[in-house]
Amino acid sequence: MSKTKETNQSWGGRFSEPVDAFVARFTASVGFDQRLYRQDIRGSLAHARMLARTGILSDRELNSIVQGLIEIEKAIEDGDFVWSEALEDVHMNIEARLTDKIGITGKKLHTGRSRNDQVATDIRLWLRDEIDVIADELTRLQAGILELAEKHVDTIMPGFTHLQTAQPVTFGHHLMAWYEMLDRDFGRLADCRKRLNRSPLGAAALAGTTYPIDRHFTAGELDFDGPTRNSLDSVSDRDFAIEFCAFASVLMTHLSRASEELILWASAQFNFIDLPDRFCTGSSIMPQKKNPDVPELVRGKTGRVNGHLIALLTLMKSQPLAYNKDNQEDKEPLFDTVDTVRDSLRAFADMIPAIQANKAAMREAARRGFSTATDLADYLVRRGLPFRDAHEVVGSAVAFGVKQQRDLAEMSLDELQTFSPQIEADVFEVLTLEGSVAARNHIGGTAPEQVRTAITEAREHLSGR
Ligand code: ARG
């Protein structure tokens, strides 16, 4: 086995031989955790200021640490920072560079902390920033749905159960169902943010530290709601990342359902909608094709997000207190979940308000599918028939219509009366699609009046966020 030339300086004292070159590569995380550099520096600045306030560092030492860290951040941003695998992770890379720059004072930064509370702080800060971006994208998507729903408050389409035509609904009502799903997702995200927003800094390796640190100060500097309460828990649990991934899985599941509907609706068979060309691709062999790639990919990406949730749950399962190196494996699934969710939301938020609905095709599909059959049954109930008998009567009328290839509204009064003498001329009002949706006029119903109210309330709700 080959050996690296030098022992890692951060713990050289205890070791009699350098770490194996392969092991150095196997245990290193800098290839991916360098993504945390901004949060790592922010955490170090807060820690250093606290050390100076409590007299552990002098003001002169603080100034040179602050100066050094600011320069390092700039070097990273400018692409002038060389990351070293031998230095394992983002934390030791930055600390080693600081010591190179400012000398012995750099070595004092790590007083009263450990990489264990450092990384726990960094991921929380990083995820909190990402949550805020995702919350904005989610809000933008919800607003886009409202925009499209508003245009289609009284556009009639078939509502489905079992993907069979069930009852007429309005397209606006259908879109508002998506809005509701996403609104609960937003609630889950906000809830996750609230719980993660505690500072683990000061938990040190696992038991706390003997230095007179001020955890409230560092928590405040980093905009946390306060310090965490137990040092062992602080450095070890990644439940906040699991919660985020659970939120992400449910969100992606919702987006996959909407995707599936968009894909169906855009097909020649449904022809309910037209997706803007800029969100579709063609086929290299079939000139007529316009493929709904964006919703298909969002549907497909749900798989990897669900996988990452399982990865994190399995990573955490059975881990004894406190920190274990297993936790280094939390980052890649979390990063990829964030990237996937951000991209998927962006694609949806751009695409949804640009959708064109084919109202005539939607209406025709609702008309063809005997979607007002329940309305006829309800009509007969209002005339005194028990619901089960009414159901039977309408069933026979539908069977007749299927044979004749005619909708209920296209039958004559005489024909309808052969199924029940209770049917009179006013029946045609309930057999129209407009009459059917307008009649479902209560909170949560599909009547245009209700959908309009739901949209107005949703607008107010979003503007208060
Ligand atoms: N790179 C490590 C991680 O991501 C940092 C913490 C390492 N702590 C340790 N005791 N080895 O978890």
Coordinates of C-alpha atoms and ligand atoms in Angstrom, one line a residue:
M1 CA 0.0 0.0 0.0
S2 CA 1.3 3.4 -0.9
K3 CA 1.5 6.1 1.8
T4 CA 1.1 9.8 1.6
K5 CA 4.2 11.7 2.3
E6 CA 3.0 13.7 5.3
T7 CA 0.8 13.0 8.2
N8 CA -2.2 15.3 8.5
Q9 CA -1.0 18.1 10.7
S10 CA -4.2 18.4 12.5
W11 CA -3.6 15.2 14.5
G12 CA 0.0 14.2 13.7
G13 CA 1.0 14.0 17.3
R14 CA -0.8 10.8 18.0
F15 CA 0.3 8.9 14.8
S16 CA 3.4 7.0 14.0
E17 CA 2.8 6.6 10.3
P18 CA 1.0 8.7 7.7
V19 CA -2.5 7.8 6.5
D20 CA -2.7 5.5 3.6
A21 CA -3.2 7.3 0.3
F22 CA -6.3 5.3 -0.6
V23 CA -7.7 5.8 2.9
A24 CA -7.1 9.6 2.6
R25 CA -9.1 9.6 -0.6
F26 CA -11.8 7.3 0.9
T27 CA -12.3 9.4 4.0
A28 CA -12.1 12.8 2.3
S29 CA -15.2 14.9 1.8
V30 CA -13.7 18.1 0.5
G31 CA -14.7 17.1 -3.1
F32 CA -18.3 17.8 -2.1
D33 CA -18.4 19.7 1.2
Q34 CA -16.4 22.6 -0.2
R35 CA -19.9 23.7 -1.2
L36 CA -20.3 24.7 2.5
Y37 CA -17.4 27.2 2.4
R38 CA -19.5 30.3 2.9
Q39 CA -21.3 28.9 5.9
D40 CA -18.1 27.5 7.3
I41 CA -16.5 31.0 7.2
R42 CA -19.6 32.6 8.6
G43 CA -19.6 30.2 11.5
S44 CA -15.9 30.7 12.1
L45 CA -16.3 34.5 12.1
A46 CA -19.1 34.2 14.7
H47 CA -17.0 31.8 16.8
A48 CA -13.9 34.0 16.7
R49 CA -15.9 37.1 17.7
M50 CA -17.3 35.2 20.6
L51 CA -13.8 34.1 21.6
A52 CA -12.7 37.7 21.6
R53 CA -15.7 38.9 23.6
T54 CA -15.0 36.4 26.3
G55 CA -11.3 37.2 26.4
I56 CA -10.1 34.0 24.9
L57 CA -8.6 35.8 21.9
S58 CA -7.2 39.3 21.9
D59 CA -8.6 42.0 19.7
R60 CA -5.5 41.9 17.6
E61 CA -5.8 38.2 17.1
L62 CA -9.5 38.5 16.2
N63 CA -8.7 41.2 13.6
S64 CA -6.1 39.0 11.9
I65 CA -8.5 36.0 11.9
V66 CA -11.3 38.1 10.5
Q67 CA -9.1 39.6 7.8
G68 CA -7.7 36.2 6.9
L69 CA -11.1 34.6 6.6
I70 CA -12.4 37.4 4.5
E71 CA -9.5 37.0 2.1
I72 CA -9.9 33.2 2.0
E73 CA -13.6 33.7 1.1
K74 CA -12.6 36.0 -1.7
A75 CA -10.0 33.6 -3.0
I76 CA -12.5 30.8 -3.1
E77 CA -15.0 33.0 -4.9
D78 CA -12.4 34.0 -7.4
G79 CA -11.4 30.4 -8.1
D80 CA -8.0 31.1 -6.6
F81 CA -8.2 28.6 -3.8
V82 CA -6.5 25.2 -4.2
W83 CA -8.5 22.5 -2.3
S84 CA -6.4 19.7 -0.9
E85 CA -7.7 16.2 -0.4
A86 CA -5.0 15.5 2.1
L87 CA -6.7 18.1 4.3
E88 CA -9.9 16.0 4.2
D89 CA -12.7 18.5 4.4
V90 CA -13.8 22.1 3.9
H91 CA -13.1 22.9 7.6
M92 CA -9.5 21.8 7.6
N93 CA -8.8 23.3 4.2
I94 CA -9.9 26.7 5.3
E95 CA -8.2 26.5 8.7
A96 CA -4.9 25.3 7.2
R97 CA -5.0 28.2 4.7
L98 CA -5.7 30.6 7.5
T99 CA -2.7 29.4 9.4
D100 CA -0.6 29.7 6.3
K101 CA -1.7 33.3 6.0
I102 CA -1.7 34.6 9.5
G103 CA 0.6 32.2 11.3
I104 CA 0.1 30.9 14.8
T105 CA -3.0 32.9 15.5
G106 CA -4.8 30.8 12.9
K107 CA -4.3 27.8 15.1
K108 CA -6.2 29.5 17.9
L109 CA -9.5 29.7 15.9
H110 CA -10.4 26.1 16.8
T111 CA -10.3 26.8 20.6
G112 CA -13.5 25.6 22.2
R113 CA -15.0 24.0 19.2
S114 CA -14.7 20.8 17.2
R115 CA -15.4 19.9 13.6
N116 CA -18.3 18.0 15.0
D117 CA -20.2 21.1 16.1
Q118 CA -18.7 23.1 13.2
V119 CA -20.1 20.8 10.5
A120 CA -23.5 20.5 12.3
T121 CA -23.6 24.4 12.3
D122 CA -22.5 24.6 8.6
I123 CA -25.1 22.3 7.3
R124 CA -27.9 24.0 9.2
L125 CA -26.8 27.4 7.9
W126 CA -26.5 26.1 4.4
L127 CA -29.9 24.3 4.4
R128 CA -31.6 27.3 6.0
D129 CA -30.3 29.5 3.1
E130 CA -31.6 27.0 0.6
I131 CA -34.9 26.6 2.3
D132 CA -35.5 30.4 1.9
V133 CA -34.8 30.1 -1.8
I134 CA -37.0 27.1 -2.2
A135 CA -39.8 28.8 -0.2
D136 CA -39.7 31.7 -2.7
E137 CA -39.8 29.4 -5.7
L138 CA -42.7 27.5 -4.2
T139 CA -44.5 30.7 -3.7
R140 CA -43.8 31.7 -7.3
L141 CA -45.3 28.4 -8.5
Q142 CA -48.4 28.9 -6.3
A143 CA -48.8 32.4 -7.7
G144 CA -48.5 30.9 -11.3
I145 CA -51.2 28.4 -10.6
L146 CA -53.5 31.1 -9.3
E147 CA -52.8 33.1 -12.5
L148 CA -53.8 30.1 -14.7
A149 CA -56.7 29.2 -12.5
E150 CA -58.1 32.7 -12.7
K151 CA -58.4 32.4 -16.5
H152 CA -60.3 29.1 -16.1
V153 CA -62.7 29.7 -13.3
D154 CA -65.6 28.6 -15.6
T155 CA -63.7 26.4 -18.1
I156 CA -65.5 23.0 -17.9
M157 CA -63.6 19.8 -18.0
P158 CA -64.4 16.2 -16.9
G159 CA -63.4 15.4 -13.3
F160 CA -62.1 11.9 -13.0
T161 CA -62.1 9.1 -10.5
H162 CA -60.3 5.9 -11.6
L163 CA -59.4 8.0 -14.6
Q164 CA -63.0 7.5 -15.8
T165 CA -65.2 10.5 -16.4
A166 CA -67.0 11.2 -13.1
Q167 CA -68.5 14.6 -12.9
P168 CA -67.9 17.9 -14.6
V169 CA -65.5 20.3 -12.8
T170 CA -63.9 23.5 -13.7
F171 CA -60.3 23.6 -14.8
G172 CA -59.8 26.4 -12.3
H173 CA -61.0 24.1 -9.5
H174 CA -58.6 21.3 -10.7
L175 CA -55.7 23.7 -10.6
M176 CA -56.7 24.9 -7.1
A177 CA -56.4 21.3 -6.0
W178 CA -52.7 21.5 -6.9
Y179 CA -52.4 24.8 -5.2
E180 CA -53.7 23.2 -1.9
M181 CA -51.2 20.4 -2.1
L182 CA -48.4 22.9 -2.5
D183 CA -49.7 25.0 0.3
R184 CA -49.3 22.1 2.7
D185 CA -45.8 21.5 1.3
F186 CA -45.0 25.1 2.1
G187 CA -46.2 24.6 5.7
R188 CA -44.0 21.5 6.1
L189 CA -41.0 23.5 4.8
A190 CA -41.7 26.3 7.2
D191 CA -42.0 23.9 10.0
C192 CA -38.7 22.2 9.1
R193 CA -37.0 25.6 9.1
K194 CA -38.3 26.5 12.5
R195 CA -37.0 23.3 14.1
L196 CA -33.6 23.4 12.4
N197 CA -33.0 27.0 13.4
R198 CA -31.0 26.3 16.6
S199 CA -27.3 26.7 17.0
P200 CA -25.2 23.6 17.8
L201 CA -22.0 25.7 18.0
G202 CA -20.4 25.2 21.4
A203 CA -21.3 21.6 21.7
A204 CA -17.7 21.0 20.6
A205 CA -16.8 17.4 20.1
L206 CA -19.7 15.9 22.1
A207 CA -19.6 17.1 25.7
G208 CA -19.2 20.8 25.5
T209 CA -16.0 22.7 26.3
T210 CA -14.1 23.9 29.3
Y211 CA -13.7 27.4 27.9
P212 CA -16.1 30.2 29.1
I213 CA -17.9 30.3 25.8
D214 CA -21.1 32.3 25.1
R215 CA -23.4 30.2 23.0
H216 CA -26.2 32.8 23.0
F217 CA -23.9 35.2 21.4
T218 CA -22.8 32.9 18.5
A219 CA -26.4 31.8 18.1
G220 CA -27.4 35.5 17.7
E221 CA -24.6 36.2 15.3
L222 CA -25.7 33.4 13.1
D223 CA -29.4 34.4 13.2
F224 CA -30.4 31.2 15.0
D225 CA -33.3 31.4 17.4
G226 CA -31.0 30.3 20.2
P227 CA -28.6 27.5 21.2
T228 CA -29.5 23.8 21.1
R229 CA -30.0 22.3 24.6
N230 CA -27.9 19.1 24.6
S231 CA -24.3 18.8 23.3
L232 CA -24.5 15.1 22.5
D233 CA -27.7 15.5 20.4
S234 CA -26.4 18.7 18.8
V235 CA -23.4 17.1 17.1
S236 CA -25.0 13.8 16.1
D237 CA -28.5 14.1 14.9
R238 CA -29.3 14.9 11.3
D239 CA -33.1 14.8 11.7
F240 CA -33.4 18.3 10.3
A241 CA -31.9 17.0 7.0
I242 CA -34.3 14.0 7.1
E243 CA -37.2 16.3 7.7
F244 CA -36.2 18.5 4.7
C245 CA -35.9 15.4 2.5
A246 CA -39.3 14.2 3.7
F247 CA -40.8 17.6 2.8
A248 CA -39.0 17.2 -0.6
S249 CA -40.3 13.8 -1.2
V250 CA -43.9 14.8 -0.6
L251 CA -43.4 17.9 -2.7
M252 CA -41.9 15.9 -5.6
T253 CA -44.8 13.4 -5.2
H254 CA -47.2 16.3 -5.7
L255 CA -45.3 17.6 -8.7
S256 CA -45.2 14.1 -10.2
R257 CA -48.9 13.9 -10.0
A258 CA -49.3 17.2 -11.7
S259 CA -46.7 16.1 -14.2
E260 CA -48.6 13.0 -15.0
E261 CA -51.8 15.0 -15.6
L262 CA -50.0 17.5 -17.9
I263 CA -48.5 14.6 -19.9
L264 CA -51.9 13.0 -20.3
W265 CA -53.6 16.2 -21.2
A266 CA -51.0 17.2 -23.7
S267 CA -51.5 13.9 -25.6
A268 CA -53.4 13.8 -28.9
Q269 CA -55.9 11.5 -27.1
F270 CA -56.8 14.1 -24.5
N271 CA -55.8 17.3 -26.3
F272 CA -56.8 19.4 -23.2
I273 CA -53.7 21.6 -23.1
D274 CA -50.9 22.9 -25.2
L275 CA -47.5 23.1 -23.4
P276 CA -45.4 26.0 -24.7
D277 CA -42.9 24.8 -27.3
R278 CA -40.0 26.1 -25.2
F279 CA -40.8 23.4 -22.5
C280 CA -40.9 20.6 -25.0
T281 CA -38.6 18.8 -27.3
G282 CA -39.0 17.0 -30.7
S283 CA -38.1 13.6 -31.9
S284 CA -35.1 13.1 -34.2
I285 CA -37.1 10.5 -36.2
M286 CA -40.8 11.3 -35.9
P287 CA -41.4 14.8 -37.2
Q288 CA -44.9 15.1 -35.7
K289 CA -43.7 14.7 -32.1
K290 CA -43.7 17.3 -29.4
N291 CA -42.7 15.6 -26.2
P292 CA -43.5 16.9 -22.7
D293 CA -40.0 16.5 -21.4
V294 CA -40.1 18.9 -18.6
P295 CA -43.0 17.3 -16.7
E296 CA -41.7 13.8 -17.6
L297 CA -38.3 14.7 -16.0
V298 CA -39.9 16.1 -12.9
R299 CA -41.9 12.9 -12.6
G300 CA -38.8 10.9 -13.1
K301 CA -36.7 13.0 -10.6
T302 CA -39.2 12.2 -7.9
G303 CA -37.4 8.8 -7.8
R304 CA -34.0 10.1 -6.8
V305 CA -35.5 12.5 -4.2
N306 CA -37.4 9.6 -2.6
G307 CA -34.1 7.6 -2.7
H308 CA -32.2 10.3 -0.8
L309 CA -34.8 10.3 1.9
I310 CA -34.3 6.6 2.4
A311 CA -30.5 7.1 2.3
L312 CA -30.6 9.6 5.1
L313 CA -33.0 7.6 7.2
T314 CA -30.8 4.5 6.8
L315 CA -27.7 6.5 7.5
M316 CA -29.1 7.7 10.8
K317 CA -30.7 4.4 11.8
S318 CA -29.1 2.8 14.9
Q319 CA -26.2 5.3 15.2
P320 CA -25.1 5.4 18.8
L321 CA -24.5 8.8 20.3
A322 CA -22.6 11.0 19.6
Y323 CA -20.9 12.0 16.3
N324 CA -20.0 9.1 13.9
K325 CA -18.2 9.5 10.6
D326 CA -21.3 8.0 9.0
N327 CA -22.7 11.5 9.1
Q328 CA -20.3 12.7 6.5
E329 CA -22.5 10.8 4.1
D330 CA -25.4 13.2 4.8
K331 CA -24.2 15.8 2.4
E332 CA -24.4 14.4 -1.1
P333 CA -28.1 13.2 -0.8
L334 CA -29.0 16.5 0.8
F335 CA -27.2 18.6 -1.8
D336 CA -28.8 16.6 -4.6
T337 CA -32.2 16.8 -3.1
V338 CA -31.9 20.6 -2.8
D339 CA -30.7 20.9 -6.4
T340 CA -33.4 18.7 -7.8
V341 CA -36.2 20.5 -5.9
R342 CA -34.9 23.9 -6.9
D343 CA -34.7 22.9 -10.6
S344 CA -38.1 21.2 -10.6
L345 CA -39.8 24.1 -8.9
R346 CA -38.2 26.6 -11.3
A347 CA -39.3 24.6 -14.3
F348 CA -42.9 24.3 -13.0
A349 CA -43.1 28.0 -12.0
D350 CA -42.0 29.1 -15.4
M351 CA -44.2 26.6 -17.3
I352 CA -47.5 26.6 -15.5
P353 CA -48.7 30.1 -16.2
A354 CA -47.8 29.7 -19.9
I355 CA -50.1 26.7 -20.4
Q356 CA -52.9 27.1 -23.0
A357 CA -56.1 25.2 -22.4
N358 CA -58.1 23.8 -25.2
K359 CA -61.6 24.7 -23.8
A360 CA -63.5 23.0 -26.6
A361 CA -61.8 19.7 -26.1
M362 CA -62.2 19.8 -22.4
R363 CA -65.9 20.6 -22.7
E364 CA -66.5 17.9 -25.3
A365 CA -64.8 15.3 -23.1
A366 CA -67.1 16.2 -20.2
R367 CA -70.1 16.0 -22.4
R368 CA -69.2 12.6 -23.8
G369 CA -68.6 10.9 -20.6
F370 CA -72.2 11.1 -19.0
S371 CA -70.6 13.4 -16.4
T372 CA -74.0 14.8 -15.4
A373 CA -75.5 11.4 -14.5
T374 CA -75.2 12.1 -10.8
D375 CA -77.0 15.4 -11.3
L376 CA -79.9 13.5 -12.8
A377 CA -80.0 11.1 -9.8
D378 CA -79.9 14.1 -7.5
Y379 CA -82.8 15.7 -9.5
L380 CA -84.9 12.5 -9.0
V381 CA -84.1 12.5 -5.2
R382 CA -85.4 16.0 -5.0
R383 CA -88.6 14.6 -6.6
G384 CA -89.0 12.0 -3.8
L385 CA -87.1 9.0 -5.1
P386 CA -84.8 7.2 -2.7
F387 CA -81.1 7.7 -3.9
R388 CA -80.5 4.0 -4.6
D389 CA -83.6 3.9 -6.9
A390 CA -82.6 7.1 -8.6
H391 CA -79.2 5.6 -9.2
E392 CA -80.8 2.6 -10.8
V393 CA -83.0 4.7 -13.1
V394 CA -80.1 6.8 -14.3
G395 CA -78.0 3.7 -14.8
S396 CA -80.6 2.4 -17.3
A397 CA -80.7 5.8 -19.0
V398 CA -76.9 5.8 -19.4
A399 CA -76.9 2.3 -20.8
F400 CA -79.5 3.5 -23.4
G401 CA -77.3 6.5 -24.1
V402 CA -74.2 4.3 -24.6
K403 CA -76.0 2.2 -27.1
Q404 CA -77.4 5.2 -28.9
Q405 CA -74.1 7.2 -28.6
R406 CA -76.0 10.1 -27.1
D407 CA -75.5 12.0 -23.9
L408 CA -78.4 12.4 -21.4
A409 CA -78.8 16.0 -22.4
E410 CA -79.3 14.9 -26.0
M411 CA -82.3 12.7 -25.2
S412 CA -85.9 13.9 -25.7
L413 CA -88.1 14.4 -22.7
D414 CA -90.3 11.5 -23.9
E415 CA -87.3 9.2 -24.0
L416 CA -86.1 10.3 -20.5
Q417 CA -89.6 9.8 -19.1
T418 CA -89.6 6.1 -20.2
F419 CA -87.0 5.7 -17.4
S420 CA -89.0 7.6 -14.8
P421 CA -92.3 9.5 -14.9
Q422 CA -90.9 11.9 -12.3
I423 CA -88.7 13.5 -15.0
E424 CA -90.1 16.8 -16.3
A425 CA -89.1 19.5 -18.7
D426 CA -86.9 21.3 -16.1
V427 CA -84.6 18.3 -16.1
F428 CA -82.5 19.9 -18.9
E429 CA -81.3 22.6 -16.6
V430 CA -79.5 20.0 -14.4
L431 CA -78.2 18.1 -17.4
T432 CA -76.2 21.0 -18.7
L433 CA -72.5 21.1 -17.7
E434 CA -72.8 24.7 -16.5
G435 CA -75.8 23.8 -14.3
S436 CA -73.9 20.9 -12.9
V437 CA -70.8 22.8 -11.8
A438 CA -72.8 25.9 -10.6
A439 CA -74.9 23.6 -8.4
R440 CA -71.9 22.5 -6.3
N441 CA -71.9 25.9 -4.6
H442 CA -70.4 25.4 -1.1
I443 CA -66.9 25.8 0.4
G444 CA -64.6 23.5 -1.5
G445 CA -67.1 22.9 -4.3
T446 CA -66.4 23.3 -8.0
A447 CA -68.9 26.1 -8.7
P448 CA -67.2 29.1 -10.4
E449 CA -68.4 31.4 -7.6
Q450 CA -66.5 29.2 -5.0
V451 CA -63.4 28.9 -7.2
R452 CA -63.3 32.6 -7.5
T453 CA -63.5 33.0 -3.8
A454 CA -60.8 30.4 -3.3
I455 CA -58.5 32.2 -5.6
T456 CA -59.0 35.6 -3.9
E457 CA -58.3 34.1 -0.5
A458 CA -55.2 32.3 -1.8
R459 CA -53.9 35.6 -3.2
E460 CA -54.3 37.3 0.1
H461 CA -52.6 34.4 1.8
L462 CA -49.6 34.5 -0.5
S463 CA -49.2 38.3 -0.2
G464 CA -49.1 37.9 3.6
R465 CA -46.1 35.5 3.4
Ligands
ARG1 N1 -16.1 16.0 7.3 C1 -16.7 15.7 8.5 C2 -18.2 15.5 8.3 O1 -18.7 15.9 7.3 C3 -16.5 16.7 9.5 C4 -16.6 16.3 10.9 C5 -15.5 15.3 11.2 N2 -15.3 15.0 12.6 C6 -14.6 14.0 13.0 N3 -14.5 13.8 14.2 N4 -14.0 13.2 12.1 O2 -19.0 15.0 9.1

